[in-house]
Amino acid sequence: RKEVEQDPGPFNVPEGATVAFNCTYSNSASQSFFWYRQDCRKEPKLLMSVYSSGNEDGRFTAQLNRASQYISLLIRDSKLSDSATYLCVGGDSGGYQKVTFGIGTKLQVIP
Amino acid sequence: NAGVMQNPRHLVRRRGQEARLRCSPMKGHSHVYWYRQLPEEGLKFMVYLQKENIIDESGMPKERFSAEFPKEGPSILRIQQVVRGDSAAYFCASSDNRFSGNTIYFGEGSWLTVV
């Protein structure tokens, strides 16, 4: 079983829709979680950290469910510019070598 | 303040040749990480280096791959006797301390194509 699993998609959604991605992790020792965004043939860029209490940044909301070992990303009012691949990242506290990237979920927002 | 610089951005090599990928970390960063992204796959950790030291190379293939980060100059990822399966995007990242997710910055990547 992969340490971090994501549905690769693609998720095709109309502009203005709300879309949610989940990511499950197998290592219960994982402490740090993040969502990265990667555009086609570009480098990954940090989108947001994920906190146990959940956190929101504009149209983006991230949540962590430790009991079920998954994190989620919710995007409201999707824009065409949100089209990208969203990478789930999990890691041990301070453990770079345990940092694991998911395969990514591809989102395509359609006009 | 320049970001993480990688070169070449695109590299084509014939099977059996050597590929050298270079990475200059962000100014002030002393930690360098190399990741490989195969087509349709996620990022995979390869190696973590500090100046003149390899800290963790647990993700490096046992043969043909090596990495260094000399006292002066960029970090170099070297692939000897390349094979078609080495075709991938190689991303370098840097940080000012051990990776904590929100302090790691990626270069734009080097795309290696083996023909």
PDB file of C-alpha atoms in Angstrom:
ATOM      1  CA  ARG A   1       0.000   0.000   0.000  1.00  0.00           C
ATOM      2  CA  LYS A   2       1.318   3.437  -0.910  1.00  0.00           C
ATOM      3  CA  GLU A   3       2.093   5.764   1.978  1.00  0.00           C
ATOM      4  CA  VAL A   4       0.017   8.538   0.486  1.00  0.00           C
ATOM      5  CA  GLU A   5      -2.824   7.747  -1.857  1.00  0.00           C
ATOM      6  CA  GLN A   6      -4.837  10.047  -4.026  1.00  0.00           C
ATOM      7  CA  ASP A   7      -7.383   9.591  -6.758  1.00  0.00           C
ATOM      8  CA  PRO A   8      -5.482  10.759  -9.864  1.00  0.00           C
ATOM      9  CA  GLY A   9      -8.698  11.982 -11.493  1.00  0.00           C
ATOM     10  CA  PRO A  10      -9.112  13.876 -13.687  1.00  0.00           C
ATOM     11  CA  PHE A  11     -11.862  15.823 -12.030  1.00  0.00           C
ATOM     12  CA  ASN A  12     -13.662  17.872 -14.656  1.00  0.00           C
ATOM     13  CA  VAL A  13     -15.853  20.524 -13.048  1.00  0.00           C
ATOM     14  CA  PRO A  14     -17.684  23.572 -14.400  1.00  0.00           C
ATOM     15  CA  GLU A  15     -16.552  27.022 -13.462  1.00  0.00           C
ATOM     16  CA  GLY A  16     -18.091  28.106 -10.173  1.00  0.00           C
ATOM     17  CA  ALA A  17     -18.520  24.577  -8.837  1.00  0.00           C
ATOM     18  CA  THR A  18     -17.262  23.279  -5.507  1.00  0.00           C
ATOM     19  CA  VAL A  19     -14.873  20.360  -5.652  1.00  0.00           C
ATOM     20  CA  ALA A  20     -13.236  18.271  -2.939  1.00  0.00           C
ATOM     21  CA  PHE A  21     -10.229  15.986  -2.979  1.00  0.00           C
ATOM     22  CA  ASN A  22      -9.279  13.442  -0.389  1.00  0.00           C
ATOM     23  CA  CYS A  23      -5.926  11.931   0.352  1.00  0.00           C
ATOM     24  CA  THR A  24      -5.314   8.973   2.645  1.00  0.00           C
ATOM     25  CA  TYR A  25      -2.079   8.214   4.438  1.00  0.00           C
ATOM     26  CA  SER A  26      -0.921   4.952   5.898  1.00  0.00           C
ATOM     27  CA  ASN A  27       1.762   6.105   8.328  1.00  0.00           C
ATOM     28  CA  SER A  28       0.022   6.950  11.573  1.00  0.00           C
ATOM     29  CA  ALA A  29       3.235   8.650  12.742  1.00  0.00           C
ATOM     30  CA  SER A  30       2.870  11.310  10.076  1.00  0.00           C
ATOM     31  CA  GLN A  31       2.692  14.692  11.712  1.00  0.00           C
ATOM     32  CA  SER A  32       2.855  17.278   8.968  1.00  0.00           C
ATOM     33  CA  PHE A  33       0.532  17.586   6.027  1.00  0.00           C
ATOM     34  CA  PHE A  34       0.423  19.958   3.107  1.00  0.00           C
ATOM     35  CA  TRP A  35      -1.220  20.534  -0.207  1.00  0.00           C
ATOM     36  CA  TYR A  36       0.982  21.514  -3.140  1.00  0.00           C
ATOM     37  CA  ARG A  37      -0.154  22.648  -6.537  1.00  0.00           C
ATOM     38  CA  GLN A  38       1.664  21.657  -9.697  1.00  0.00           C
ATOM     39  CA  ASP A  39       0.890  23.116 -13.095  1.00  0.00           C
ATOM     40  CA  CYS A  40       1.700  21.155 -16.216  1.00  0.00           C
ATOM     41  CA  ARG A  41       5.482  20.837 -16.659  1.00  0.00           C
ATOM     42  CA  LYS A  42       6.095  23.183 -13.758  1.00  0.00           C
ATOM     43  CA  GLU A  43       7.482  22.742 -10.277  1.00  0.00           C
ATOM     44  CA  PRO A  44       5.265  22.026  -7.268  1.00  0.00           C
ATOM     45  CA  LYS A  45       4.398  25.033  -5.164  1.00  0.00           C
ATOM     46  CA  LEU A  46       3.049  25.070  -1.647  1.00  0.00           C
ATOM     47  CA  LEU A  47      -0.676  25.772  -1.615  1.00  0.00           C
ATOM     48  CA  MET A  48      -1.373  25.442   2.082  1.00  0.00           C
ATOM     49  CA  SER A  49      -0.479  23.594   5.236  1.00  0.00           C
ATOM     50  CA  VAL A  50      -3.090  21.390   6.867  1.00  0.00           C
ATOM     51  CA  TYR A  51      -3.792  21.781  10.565  1.00  0.00           C
ATOM     52  CA  SER A  52      -5.730  19.489  12.850  1.00  0.00           C
ATOM     53  CA  SER A  53      -8.302  22.176  13.480  1.00  0.00           C
ATOM     54  CA  GLY A  54      -8.770  22.755   9.771  1.00  0.00           C
ATOM     55  CA  ASN A  55      -7.781  25.907   7.997  1.00  0.00           C
ATOM     56  CA  GLU A  56      -9.124  28.150   5.318  1.00  0.00           C
ATOM     57  CA  ASP A  57      -7.450  30.426   2.811  1.00  0.00           C
ATOM     58  CA  GLY A  58      -9.912  32.257   0.631  1.00  0.00           C
ATOM     59  CA  ARG A  59     -11.751  29.725  -1.494  1.00  0.00           C
ATOM     60  CA  PHE A  60      -9.590  26.865  -0.221  1.00  0.00           C
ATOM     61  CA  THR A  61     -10.267  24.817   2.903  1.00  0.00           C
ATOM     62  CA  ALA A  62      -8.030  22.033   4.169  1.00  0.00           C
ATOM     63  CA  GLN A  63      -8.933  19.524   6.847  1.00  0.00           C
ATOM     64  CA  LEU A  64      -7.215  16.678   8.622  1.00  0.00           C
ATOM     65  CA  ASN A  65      -8.957  13.627  10.018  1.00  0.00           C
ATOM     66  CA  ARG A  66      -6.450  11.711  12.116  1.00  0.00           C
ATOM     67  CA  ALA A  67      -8.890   9.009  13.155  1.00  0.00           C
ATOM     68  CA  SER A  68      -9.539   8.018   9.563  1.00  0.00           C
ATOM     69  CA  GLN A  69      -6.080   9.068   8.363  1.00  0.00           C
ATOM     70  CA  TYR A  70      -7.069  11.346   5.561  1.00  0.00           C
ATOM     71  CA  ILE A  71      -6.748  14.961   4.598  1.00  0.00           C
ATOM     72  CA  SER A  72      -9.027  16.893   2.315  1.00  0.00           C
ATOM     73  CA  LEU A  73      -8.943  19.961   0.143  1.00  0.00           C
ATOM     74  CA  LEU A  74     -12.122  21.838  -0.725  1.00  0.00           C
ATOM     75  CA  ILE A  75     -12.172  24.436  -3.471  1.00  0.00           C
ATOM     76  CA  ARG A  76     -15.212  26.682  -3.674  1.00  0.00           C
ATOM     77  CA  ASP A  77     -16.291  28.760  -6.666  1.00  0.00           C
ATOM     78  CA  SER A  78     -13.777  27.077  -8.979  1.00  0.00           C
ATOM     79  CA  LYS A  79     -11.902  29.303 -11.399  1.00  0.00           C
ATOM     80  CA  LEU A  80     -10.359  28.334 -14.705  1.00  0.00           C
ATOM     81  CA  SER A  81      -6.997  29.176 -13.155  1.00  0.00           C
ATOM     82  CA  ASP A  82      -7.510  26.454 -10.548  1.00  0.00           C
ATOM     83  CA  SER A  83      -6.873  23.846 -13.248  1.00  0.00           C
ATOM     84  CA  ALA A  84      -3.764  22.008 -12.081  1.00  0.00           C
ATOM     85  CA  THR A  85      -2.622  18.891 -10.262  1.00  0.00           C
ATOM     86  CA  TYR A  86      -2.954  18.967  -6.496  1.00  0.00           C
ATOM     87  CA  LEU A  87      -0.363  16.994  -4.549  1.00  0.00           C
ATOM     88  CA  CYS A  88      -0.969  15.717  -1.071  1.00  0.00           C
ATOM     89  CA  VAL A  89       2.143  15.655   1.108  1.00  0.00           C
ATOM     90  CA  GLY A  90       2.669  13.897   4.408  1.00  0.00           C
ATOM     91  CA  GLY A  91       5.704  13.715   6.601  1.00  0.00           C
ATOM     92  CA  ASP A  92       7.046  12.890  10.004  1.00  0.00           C
ATOM     93  CA  SER A  93       7.800  15.831  12.195  1.00  0.00           C
ATOM     94  CA  GLY A  94      11.208  17.045  11.096  1.00  0.00           C
ATOM     95  CA  GLY A  95      11.671  13.872   9.062  1.00  0.00           C
ATOM     96  CA  TYR A  96      12.564  14.977   5.579  1.00  0.00           C
ATOM     97  CA  GLN A  97      13.282  11.466   4.507  1.00  0.00           C
ATOM     98  CA  LYS A  98       9.770  10.448   5.427  1.00  0.00           C
ATOM     99  CA  VAL A  99       8.170  13.174   3.390  1.00  0.00           C
ATOM    100  CA  THR A 100       5.991  11.531   0.815  1.00  0.00           C
ATOM    101  CA  PHE A 101       4.207  13.094  -2.110  1.00  0.00           C
ATOM    102  CA  GLY A 102       1.015  11.624  -3.477  1.00  0.00           C
ATOM    103  CA  ILE A 103       0.631  11.051  -7.194  1.00  0.00           C
ATOM    104  CA  GLY A 104      -1.583  14.101  -7.389  1.00  0.00           C
ATOM    105  CA  THR A 105      -5.182  14.734  -8.362  1.00  0.00           C
ATOM    106  CA  LYS A 106      -5.722  16.457 -11.666  1.00  0.00           C
ATOM    107  CA  LEU A 107      -8.377  19.152 -11.749  1.00  0.00           C
ATOM    108  CA  GLN A 108      -9.749  20.627 -14.949  1.00  0.00           C
ATOM    109  CA  VAL A 109     -12.152  23.535 -14.572  1.00  0.00           C
ATOM    110  CA  ILE A 110     -14.327  23.910 -17.638  1.00  0.00           C
ATOM    111  CA  PRO A 111     -15.855  27.209 -18.796  1.00  0.00           C
TER     112      PRO A 111
ATOM    113  CA  ASN B   1      16.387  37.222  -4.518  1.00  0.00           C
ATOM    114  CA  ALA B   2      16.842  34.455  -7.054  1.00  0.00           C
ATOM    115  CA  GLY B   3      14.987  31.245  -6.438  1.00  0.00           C
ATOM    116  CA  VAL B   4      16.269  27.721  -6.887  1.00  0.00           C
ATOM    117  CA  MET B   5      18.029  27.554 -10.235  1.00  0.00           C
ATOM    118  CA  GLN B   6      18.276  24.364 -12.218  1.00  0.00           C
ATOM    119  CA  ASN B   7      20.016  23.738 -15.486  1.00  0.00           C
ATOM    120  CA  PRO B   8      19.714  22.520 -18.050  1.00  0.00           C
ATOM    121  CA  ARG B   9      15.955  22.763 -18.227  1.00  0.00           C
ATOM    122  CA  HIS B  10      15.833  20.172 -20.959  1.00  0.00           C
ATOM    123  CA  LEU B  11      18.420  17.550 -21.746  1.00  0.00           C
ATOM    124  CA  VAL B  12      18.428  14.854 -24.387  1.00  0.00           C
ATOM    125  CA  ARG B  13      20.846  11.968 -24.069  1.00  0.00           C
ATOM    126  CA  ARG B  14      21.375   8.759 -25.995  1.00  0.00           C
ATOM    127  CA  ARG B  15      21.364   5.490 -24.112  1.00  0.00           C
ATOM    128  CA  GLY B  16      24.717   4.922 -22.468  1.00  0.00           C
ATOM    129  CA  GLN B  17      25.679   8.585 -22.198  1.00  0.00           C
ATOM    130  CA  GLU B  18      26.030  10.569 -18.994  1.00  0.00           C
ATOM    131  CA  ALA B  19      23.635  13.211 -17.753  1.00  0.00           C
ATOM    132  CA  ARG B  20      24.627  15.972 -15.338  1.00  0.00           C
ATOM    133  CA  LEU B  21      21.960  18.106 -13.741  1.00  0.00           C
ATOM    134  CA  ARG B  22      22.874  21.182 -11.747  1.00  0.00           C
ATOM    135  CA  CYS B  23      21.077  22.966  -8.958  1.00  0.00           C
ATOM    136  CA  SER B  24      21.903  26.230  -7.242  1.00  0.00           C
ATOM    137  CA  PRO B  25      19.860  26.587  -4.054  1.00  0.00           C
ATOM    138  CA  MET B  26      18.092  29.718  -3.014  1.00  0.00           C
ATOM    139  CA  LYS B  27      20.400  32.284  -1.454  1.00  0.00           C
ATOM    140  CA  GLY B  28      20.976  31.487   2.167  1.00  0.00           C
ATOM    141  CA  HIS B  29      19.820  27.894   1.859  1.00  0.00           C
ATOM    142  CA  SER B  30      22.272  25.181   2.743  1.00  0.00           C
ATOM    143  CA  HIS B  31      20.031  22.135   2.328  1.00  0.00           C
ATOM    144  CA  VAL B  32      19.385  20.605  -1.078  1.00  0.00           C
ATOM    145  CA  TYR B  33      17.002  17.831  -2.037  1.00  0.00           C
ATOM    146  CA  TRP B  34      16.592  16.019  -5.322  1.00  0.00           C
ATOM    147  CA  TYR B  35      13.303  14.469  -6.414  1.00  0.00           C
ATOM    148  CA  ARG B  36      12.388  12.527  -9.514  1.00  0.00           C
ATOM    149  CA  GLN B  37       8.988  12.570 -11.155  1.00  0.00           C
ATOM    150  CA  LEU B  38       8.361   9.865 -13.682  1.00  0.00           C
ATOM    151  CA  PRO B  39       5.550  10.359 -16.194  1.00  0.00           C
ATOM    152  CA  GLU B  40       2.167   9.890 -14.547  1.00  0.00           C
ATOM    153  CA  GLU B  41       3.770   9.301 -11.145  1.00  0.00           C
ATOM    154  CA  GLY B  42       4.303  11.307  -7.997  1.00  0.00           C
ATOM    155  CA  LEU B  43       7.429  12.956  -6.751  1.00  0.00           C
ATOM    156  CA  LYS B  44       9.912  10.545  -5.258  1.00  0.00           C
ATOM    157  CA  PHE B  45      12.654  11.584  -2.863  1.00  0.00           C
ATOM    158  CA  MET B  46      16.123  10.720  -4.072  1.00  0.00           C
ATOM    159  CA  VAL B  47      18.746  12.397  -1.936  1.00  0.00           C
ATOM    160  CA  TYR B  48      19.292  15.084   0.690  1.00  0.00           C
ATOM    161  CA  LEU B  49      22.567  16.970   0.863  1.00  0.00           C
ATOM    162  CA  GLN B  50      24.235  19.724   2.770  1.00  0.00           C
ATOM    163  CA  LYS B  51      27.484  21.374   1.756  1.00  0.00           C
ATOM    164  CA  GLU B  52      30.080  18.639   1.186  1.00  0.00           C
ATOM    165  CA  ASN B  53      27.873  16.031   2.844  1.00  0.00           C
ATOM    166  CA  ILE B  54      25.325  13.505   1.700  1.00  0.00           C
ATOM    167  CA  ILE B  55      22.856  13.265   4.548  1.00  0.00           C
ATOM    168  CA  ASP B  56      20.400  10.747   3.149  1.00  0.00           C
ATOM    169  CA  GLU B  57      20.577   8.951  -0.177  1.00  0.00           C
ATOM    170  CA  SER B  58      18.025   6.281   0.608  1.00  0.00           C
ATOM    171  CA  GLY B  59      15.982   7.169  -2.464  1.00  0.00           C
ATOM    172  CA  MET B  60      18.840   6.953  -4.916  1.00  0.00           C
ATOM    173  CA  PRO B  61      19.064   3.958  -7.238  1.00  0.00           C
ATOM    174  CA  LYS B  62      21.977   1.791  -6.169  1.00  0.00           C
ATOM    175  CA  GLU B  63      23.835   2.064  -9.451  1.00  0.00           C
ATOM    176  CA  ARG B  64      24.626   4.778 -11.965  1.00  0.00           C
ATOM    177  CA  PHE B  65      23.263   7.648  -9.865  1.00  0.00           C
ATOM    178  CA  SER B  66      25.347   9.950  -7.695  1.00  0.00           C
ATOM    179  CA  ALA B  67      24.975  13.376  -6.171  1.00  0.00           C
ATOM    180  CA  GLU B  68      27.255  15.961  -4.674  1.00  0.00           C
ATOM    181  CA  PHE B  69      27.051  19.419  -3.172  1.00  0.00           C
ATOM    182  CA  PRO B  70      30.572  20.836  -3.092  1.00  0.00           C
ATOM    183  CA  LYS B  71      31.762  23.661  -0.894  1.00  0.00           C
ATOM    184  CA  GLU B  72      31.715  25.942  -3.895  1.00  0.00           C
ATOM    185  CA  GLY B  73      29.304  25.713  -6.772  1.00  0.00           C
ATOM    186  CA  PRO B  74      25.995  24.027  -7.423  1.00  0.00           C
ATOM    187  CA  SER B  75      24.748  20.639  -6.397  1.00  0.00           C
ATOM    188  CA  ILE B  76      25.089  18.088  -9.174  1.00  0.00           C
ATOM    189  CA  LEU B  77      23.024  14.995  -9.855  1.00  0.00           C
ATOM    190  CA  ARG B  78      24.934  12.666 -12.123  1.00  0.00           C
ATOM    191  CA  ILE B  79      23.443   9.772 -14.033  1.00  0.00           C
ATOM    192  CA  GLN B  80      25.877   7.477 -15.774  1.00  0.00           C
ATOM    193  CA  GLN B  81      25.037   5.193 -18.685  1.00  0.00           C
ATOM    194  CA  VAL B  82      21.509   6.494 -18.974  1.00  0.00           C
ATOM    195  CA  VAL B  83      18.671   4.171 -19.978  1.00  0.00           C
ATOM    196  CA  ARG B  84      15.216   4.956 -21.333  1.00  0.00           C
ATOM    197  CA  GLY B  85      13.714   4.481 -17.886  1.00  0.00           C
ATOM    198  CA  ASP B  86      15.715   7.446 -16.593  1.00  0.00           C
ATOM    199  CA  SER B  87      13.564   9.782 -18.681  1.00  0.00           C
ATOM    200  CA  ALA B  88      11.834  11.939 -16.130  1.00  0.00           C
ATOM    201  CA  ALA B  89      11.624  15.369 -14.580  1.00  0.00           C
ATOM    202  CA  TYR B  90      14.260  15.922 -11.901  1.00  0.00           C
ATOM    203  CA  PHE B  91      13.385  18.567  -9.370  1.00  0.00           C
ATOM    204  CA  CYS B  92      15.791  20.168  -6.969  1.00  0.00           C
ATOM    205  CA  ALA B  93      14.543  21.855  -3.834  1.00  0.00           C
ATOM    206  CA  SER B  94      16.244  23.808  -1.100  1.00  0.00           C
ATOM    207  CA  SER B  95      15.516  24.910   2.411  1.00  0.00           C
ATOM    208  CA  ASP B  96      17.214  26.796   5.188  1.00  0.00           C
ATOM    209  CA  ASN B  97      16.788  23.928   7.623  1.00  0.00           C
ATOM    210  CA  ARG B  98      15.475  20.442   7.608  1.00  0.00           C
ATOM    211  CA  PHE B  99      12.351  20.204   5.529  1.00  0.00           C
ATOM    212  CA  SER B 100       9.211  21.131   7.293  1.00  0.00           C
ATOM    213  CA  GLY B 101       6.989  21.353   4.301  1.00  0.00           C
ATOM    214  CA  ASN B 102       6.391  25.039   4.259  1.00  0.00           C
ATOM    215  CA  THR B 103      10.017  26.081   3.922  1.00  0.00           C
ATOM    216  CA  ILE B 104      10.999  24.041   0.909  1.00  0.00           C
ATOM    217  CA  TYR B 105      11.256  25.681  -2.484  1.00  0.00           C
ATOM    218  CA  PHE B 106      11.491  23.869  -5.780  1.00  0.00           C
ATOM    219  CA  GLY B 107      13.422  24.721  -8.888  1.00  0.00           C
ATOM    220  CA  GLU B 108      11.676  24.597 -12.233  1.00  0.00           C
ATOM    221  CA  GLY B 109      13.006  21.134 -12.925  1.00  0.00           C
ATOM    222  CA  SER B 110      15.255  19.492 -15.465  1.00  0.00           C
ATOM    223  CA  TRP B 111      13.545  17.301 -18.041  1.00  0.00           C
ATOM    224  CA  LEU B 112      15.723  14.426 -19.137  1.00  0.00           C
ATOM    225  CA  THR B 113      14.825  12.511 -22.275  1.00  0.00           C
ATOM    226  CA  VAL B 114      16.795   9.400 -23.148  1.00  0.00           C
ATOM    227  CA  VAL B 115      16.553   8.330 -26.760  1.00  0.00           C
TER     228      VAL B 115
END
